[in-house]
Structures are given as C-alpha cells and as structure tokens.
Coordinates of C-alpha atoms in Angstrom, one line a residue:
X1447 CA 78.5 51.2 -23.8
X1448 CA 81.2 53.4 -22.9
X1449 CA 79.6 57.2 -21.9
X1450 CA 81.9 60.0 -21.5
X1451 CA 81.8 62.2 -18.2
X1452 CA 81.1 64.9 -19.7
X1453 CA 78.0 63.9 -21.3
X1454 CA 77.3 62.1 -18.0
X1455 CA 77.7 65.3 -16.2
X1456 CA 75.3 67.1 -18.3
X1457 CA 72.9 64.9 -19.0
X1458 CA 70.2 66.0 -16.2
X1459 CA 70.4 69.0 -17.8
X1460 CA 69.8 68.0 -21.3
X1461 CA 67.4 65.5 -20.5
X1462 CA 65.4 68.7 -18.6
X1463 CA 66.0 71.3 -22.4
X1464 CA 64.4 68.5 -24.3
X1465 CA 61.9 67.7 -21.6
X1466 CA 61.1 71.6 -21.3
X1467 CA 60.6 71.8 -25.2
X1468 CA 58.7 69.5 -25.6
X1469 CA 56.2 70.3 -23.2
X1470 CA 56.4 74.1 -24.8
X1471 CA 55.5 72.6 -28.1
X1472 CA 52.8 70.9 -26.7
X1473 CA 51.2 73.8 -25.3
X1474 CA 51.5 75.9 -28.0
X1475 CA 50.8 73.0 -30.8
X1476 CA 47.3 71.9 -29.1
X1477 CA 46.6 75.9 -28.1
X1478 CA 45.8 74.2 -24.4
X1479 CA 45.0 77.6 -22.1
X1480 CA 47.2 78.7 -19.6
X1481 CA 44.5 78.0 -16.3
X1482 CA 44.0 74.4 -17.5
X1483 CA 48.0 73.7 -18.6
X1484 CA 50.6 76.6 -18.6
X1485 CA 53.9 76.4 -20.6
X1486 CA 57.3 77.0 -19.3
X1487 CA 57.5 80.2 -20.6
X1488 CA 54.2 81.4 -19.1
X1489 CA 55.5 79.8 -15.9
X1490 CA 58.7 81.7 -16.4
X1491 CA 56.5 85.1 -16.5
X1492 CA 54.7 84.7 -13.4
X1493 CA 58.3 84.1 -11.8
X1494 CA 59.8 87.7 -13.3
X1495 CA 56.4 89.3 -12.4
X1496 CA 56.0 87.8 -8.7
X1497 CA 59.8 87.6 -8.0
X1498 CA 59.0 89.4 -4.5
X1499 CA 56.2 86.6 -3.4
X1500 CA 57.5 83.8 -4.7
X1501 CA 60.8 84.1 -2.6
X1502 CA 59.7 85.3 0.6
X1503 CA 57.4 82.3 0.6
X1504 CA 60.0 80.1 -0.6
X1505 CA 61.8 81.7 2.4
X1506 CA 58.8 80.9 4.9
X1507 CA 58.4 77.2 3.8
X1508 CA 62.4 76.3 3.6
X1509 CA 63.2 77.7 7.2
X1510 CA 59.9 75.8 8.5
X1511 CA 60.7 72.7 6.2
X1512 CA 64.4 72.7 8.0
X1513 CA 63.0 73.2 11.5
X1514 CA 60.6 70.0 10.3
X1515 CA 63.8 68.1 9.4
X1516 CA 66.1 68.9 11.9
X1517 CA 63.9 67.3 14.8
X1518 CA 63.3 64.4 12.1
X1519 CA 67.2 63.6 12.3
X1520 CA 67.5 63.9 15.9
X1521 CA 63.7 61.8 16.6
X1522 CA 65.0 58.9 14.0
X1523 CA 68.3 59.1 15.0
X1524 CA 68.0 57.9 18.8
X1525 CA 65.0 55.7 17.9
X1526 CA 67.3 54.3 15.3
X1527 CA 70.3 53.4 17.3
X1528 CA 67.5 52.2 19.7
X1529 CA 65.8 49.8 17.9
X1530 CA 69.0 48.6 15.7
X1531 CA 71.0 48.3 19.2
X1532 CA 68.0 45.5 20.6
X1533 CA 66.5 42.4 19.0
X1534 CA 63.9 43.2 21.5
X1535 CA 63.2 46.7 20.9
X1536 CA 63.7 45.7 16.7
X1537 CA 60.7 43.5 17.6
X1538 CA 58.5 45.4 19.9
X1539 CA 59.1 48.4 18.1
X1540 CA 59.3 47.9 14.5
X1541 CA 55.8 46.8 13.4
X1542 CA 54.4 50.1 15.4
X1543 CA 56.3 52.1 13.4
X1544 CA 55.2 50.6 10.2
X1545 CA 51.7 51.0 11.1
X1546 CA 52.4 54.8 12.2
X1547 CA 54.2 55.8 8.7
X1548 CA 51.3 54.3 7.0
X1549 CA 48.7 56.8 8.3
X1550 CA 48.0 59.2 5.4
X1551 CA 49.7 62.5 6.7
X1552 CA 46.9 64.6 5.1
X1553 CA 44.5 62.9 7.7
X1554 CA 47.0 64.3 10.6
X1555 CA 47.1 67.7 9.8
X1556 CA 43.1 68.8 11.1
X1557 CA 44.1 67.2 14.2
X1558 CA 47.3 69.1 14.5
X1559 CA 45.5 72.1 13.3
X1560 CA 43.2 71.7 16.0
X1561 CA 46.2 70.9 19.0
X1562 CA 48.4 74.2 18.2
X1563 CA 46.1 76.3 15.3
X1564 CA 46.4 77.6 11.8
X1565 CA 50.5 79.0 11.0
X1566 CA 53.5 77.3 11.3
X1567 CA 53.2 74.5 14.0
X1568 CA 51.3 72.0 11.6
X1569 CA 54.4 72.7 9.3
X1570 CA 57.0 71.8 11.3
X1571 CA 54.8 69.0 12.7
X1572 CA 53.7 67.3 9.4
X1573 CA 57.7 67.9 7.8
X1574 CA 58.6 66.0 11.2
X1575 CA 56.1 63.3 10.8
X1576 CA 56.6 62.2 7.3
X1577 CA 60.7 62.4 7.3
X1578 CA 61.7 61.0 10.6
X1579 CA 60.4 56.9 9.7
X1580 CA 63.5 56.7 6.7
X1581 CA 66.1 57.8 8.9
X1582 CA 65.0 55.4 11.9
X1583 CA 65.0 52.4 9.4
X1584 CA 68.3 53.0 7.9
X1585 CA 70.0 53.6 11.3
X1586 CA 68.4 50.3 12.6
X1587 CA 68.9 48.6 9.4
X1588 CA 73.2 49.5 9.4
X1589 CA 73.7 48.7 13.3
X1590 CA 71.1 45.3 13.0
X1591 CA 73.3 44.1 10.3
X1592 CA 76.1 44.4 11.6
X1593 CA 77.8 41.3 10.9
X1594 CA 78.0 38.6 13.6
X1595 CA 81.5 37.6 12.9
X1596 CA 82.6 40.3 13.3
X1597 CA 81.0 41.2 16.6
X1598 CA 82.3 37.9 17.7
X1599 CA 85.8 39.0 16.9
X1600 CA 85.5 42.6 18.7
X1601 CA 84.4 41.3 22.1
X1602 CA 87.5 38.7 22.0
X1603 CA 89.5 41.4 21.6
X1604 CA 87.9 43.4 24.8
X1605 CA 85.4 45.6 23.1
X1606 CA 81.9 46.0 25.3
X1607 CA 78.6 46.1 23.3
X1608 CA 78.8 49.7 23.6
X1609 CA 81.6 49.9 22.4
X1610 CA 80.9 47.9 19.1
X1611 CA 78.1 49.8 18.4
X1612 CA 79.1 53.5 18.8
X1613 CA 82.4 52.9 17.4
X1614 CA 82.1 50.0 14.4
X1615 CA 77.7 50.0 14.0
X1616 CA 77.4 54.2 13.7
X1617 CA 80.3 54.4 11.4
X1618 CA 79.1 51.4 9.2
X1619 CA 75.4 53.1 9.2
X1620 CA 76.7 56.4 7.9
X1621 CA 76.0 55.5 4.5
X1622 CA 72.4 54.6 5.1
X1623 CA 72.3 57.6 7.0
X1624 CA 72.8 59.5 4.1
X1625 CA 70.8 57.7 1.8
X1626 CA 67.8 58.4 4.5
X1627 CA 68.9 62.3 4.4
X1628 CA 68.1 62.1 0.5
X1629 CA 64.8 60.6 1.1
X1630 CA 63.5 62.3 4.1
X1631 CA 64.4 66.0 2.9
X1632 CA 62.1 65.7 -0.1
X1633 CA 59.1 64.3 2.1
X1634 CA 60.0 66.9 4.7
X1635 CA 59.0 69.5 1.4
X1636 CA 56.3 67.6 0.9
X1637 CA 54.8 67.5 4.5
X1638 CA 55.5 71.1 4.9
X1639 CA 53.7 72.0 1.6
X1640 CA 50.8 69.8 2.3
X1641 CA 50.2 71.5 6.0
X1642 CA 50.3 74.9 4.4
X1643 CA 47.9 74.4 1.9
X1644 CA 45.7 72.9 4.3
X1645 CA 46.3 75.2 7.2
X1646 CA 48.8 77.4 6.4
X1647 CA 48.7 81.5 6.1
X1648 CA 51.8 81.4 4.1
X1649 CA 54.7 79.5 2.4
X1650 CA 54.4 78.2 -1.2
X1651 CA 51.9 75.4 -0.1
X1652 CA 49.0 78.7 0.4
X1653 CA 50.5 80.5 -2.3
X1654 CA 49.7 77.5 -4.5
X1655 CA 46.5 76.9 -3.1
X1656 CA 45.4 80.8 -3.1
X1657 CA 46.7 81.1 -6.9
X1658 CA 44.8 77.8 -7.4
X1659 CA 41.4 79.0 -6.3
X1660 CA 41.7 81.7 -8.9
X1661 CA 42.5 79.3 -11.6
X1662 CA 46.4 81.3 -11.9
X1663 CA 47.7 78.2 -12.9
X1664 CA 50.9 79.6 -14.0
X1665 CA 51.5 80.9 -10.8
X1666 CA 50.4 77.9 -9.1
X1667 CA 52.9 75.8 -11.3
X1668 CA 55.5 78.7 -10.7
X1669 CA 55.3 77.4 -6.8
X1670 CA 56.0 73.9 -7.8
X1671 CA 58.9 74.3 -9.9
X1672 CA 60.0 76.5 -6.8
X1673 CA 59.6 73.7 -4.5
X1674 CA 61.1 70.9 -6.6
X1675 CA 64.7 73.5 -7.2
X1676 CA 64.9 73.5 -3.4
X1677 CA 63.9 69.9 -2.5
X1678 CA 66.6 69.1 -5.5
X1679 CA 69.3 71.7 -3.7
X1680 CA 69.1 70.0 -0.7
X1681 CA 69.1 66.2 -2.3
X1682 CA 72.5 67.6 -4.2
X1683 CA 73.7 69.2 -0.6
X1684 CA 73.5 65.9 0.5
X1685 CA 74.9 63.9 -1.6
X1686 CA 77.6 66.2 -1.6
X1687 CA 78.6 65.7 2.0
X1688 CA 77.9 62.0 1.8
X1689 CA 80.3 61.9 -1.0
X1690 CA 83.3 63.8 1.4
X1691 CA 82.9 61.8 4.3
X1692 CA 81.9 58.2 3.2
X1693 CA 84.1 58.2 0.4
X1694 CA 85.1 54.5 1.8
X1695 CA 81.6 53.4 0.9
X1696 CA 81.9 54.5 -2.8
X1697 CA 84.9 53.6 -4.0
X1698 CA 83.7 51.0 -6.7
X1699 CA 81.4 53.1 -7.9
X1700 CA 83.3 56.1 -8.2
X1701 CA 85.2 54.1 -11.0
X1702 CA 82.4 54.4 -13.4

C-alpha cells in the first residue's frame, strides 16, 4: 500500500485530533468528574490559568533532567567504549550492569535522599541512574560487533587496535549511539520526575504530586502532558541530528 508523504508527515498529528476527541467525548458522554478523569479541554484550562507554574517548573525539571543526562552520556560513553573494546571487561563487566539496571529506581531515591537531602541532587542522580545503562550497551554492542574480517584486514594494512577502534568501531557505533540518546532522554524525564515527587521541592514531578493530593486532577494531568511535549522535543532533537550526521546509515530507509 502505497502512502503519500504528506499523509505520512501528518499522521502523528491526526492520529493525536482523533485520539484527543475521542477521549473528550468520553468524558463528556459518561459525565466522568474532572478529579477522577479530566478532559482535554479541562486540562487545557488549568494550562491558560497556571501558565506561570507550569513553566517555571517545566524550567526547573528540564535544566535538572539535562544535567541528569549529560553525565549519563559521558558515564556510558567511556564504560561503553570500555567494555565493547575488551572481551574481558564485556565479560566481567556486563552481567553487573544488568543486575544494576534491574534495581527499581524508586527504591534508590530514599537512599539518595538520605546521602545529599531533599532538592535537586536526587534529580540529577536518579535521571543519571536510569539513562546511562542504554547508552553503555549500544556503544559496546557497535564496537563488539565489529566485524572480524574486517579487523583482520585493517591490521594487515598497519592499523593498531587503537586505531581500529577509535577510527572504524566509534564511527560504526554512531548509529546505536543515537538510537540510545532516543531512549535514555525519555527515562532521564522519567528518573527526574520520579525523584521530585518523591523528594523534590519543585519541578513538575512535586507539582503533580502537590496537585494530586488535592485531587486537582486536571492540573495534575496538565504536568503530564507537559512532560511528555518535552520528553517528545528532545526524542525529535535527536533524531534530527542523527538524521544530519549518520545519514550513511539510513539511506535505504530514507527511500520509503
């Protein structure tokens, strides 16, 4: 089935209209109240009426999200090129970290609230702690399978392992790389979230949990769709970049 682009270009869009009216009817055809279930255009109204809030918190938990992230891509980076560049550290290493992204994240943040207190430490901690384990995996993943052959080939011709790996493994792992980004910037939201409404004094994650405890589920929902826009802006962002500078990678694709 043949799909023009335009339709493929806005069909997120259309697919979110329909979504977003049916969910009004819904609401309105069941007459569900607003603290149980609010409708989009109750959620709407809490964003016009707490405009102010709602983007200085948005604010607060992006800039502590990104703090999160960036020491996630620099952690799983080097541990990354570390356990890719050795079958011994891929072996020693790999099963830890498997066990270590296992651990609910939830059950981390009292300890870390306990090690450096209620504010913005947890957050940066638990954003760190959820997104670095994606990037480290698909950094290994692209240098470990690098293809023998080839390797074979490159040390004929005089390259060093060193050599092989910074200038033919990194390049071949960029598009994992960015595929990891993707991932680990919505968990990073998520991590960040979950240590504010746990031990936060501010960001979306304790606005949603203080407009929860008042049953102002609008508002509440209002911080949601707030979080899912900029967990989806930075996804696009991303994608974006990957699609300028491993254009190499997606050639067949960019066919269909």
């Amino acid at each position: 089935m043949v799909v023009s682009k335009n339709v493929e270009r806005w069909s997120p869009l259309i697919v979110l209209a329909a979504a977003l009216l049916l969910w009004q009817a819904i609401v309105a055809g069941f007459s569900i109240p607003d603290f149980i279930f609010p409708s989009p255009w109750q959620i709407g109204q809490q964003f016009i009426e707490f405009k102010g809030p709602l983007l200085e918190a948005a604010w607060k938990t992006f800039w502590v999200t990104m703090v999160g992230f960036g020491i996630s891509i620099v952690v799983g980076v080097m541990l990354g090129f570390l356990i890719g560049s050795s079958r011994l550290a891929y072996t020693a290493l790999y099963p830890l970290m498997v066990a270590f992204n296992a651990v609910p994240k939830a059950a981390v943040v009292p300890i870390l609230v306990v090690w450096f207190g209620i504010g913005i430490g947890p957050g940066v901690l638990t954003a760190f702690l959820i997104s670095f384990f994606p990037i480290t995996v698909n950094i290994a993943t692209g240098l470990a399978t690098l293809e023998p052959e080839l390797e074979d080939v490159l040390r004929v011709l005089g390259a060093k392992r060193w050599d092989v790996l910074v200038k033919v493994g990194l390049p071949r792992s960029m598009p994992y790389f960015y595929g990891s980004l993707k991932i680990a910037i919505t968990l990073a939201f998520v991590g960040t979230v979950l240590a504010e409404m746990t031990a936060g004094d501010s960001g979306i994650g304790y606005l949603m949990q203080s407009a929860g405890s008042q049953q102002r589920m609008p508002l509440a929902f209002a911080g949601l769709v707030t979080i899912g826009a900029m967990a989806m802006a930075m996804y696009e962002l991303f994608s974006w970049i990957e699609r300028r500078t491993t254009g190499w990678a997606h050639r067949g694709s960019q066919n269909h």
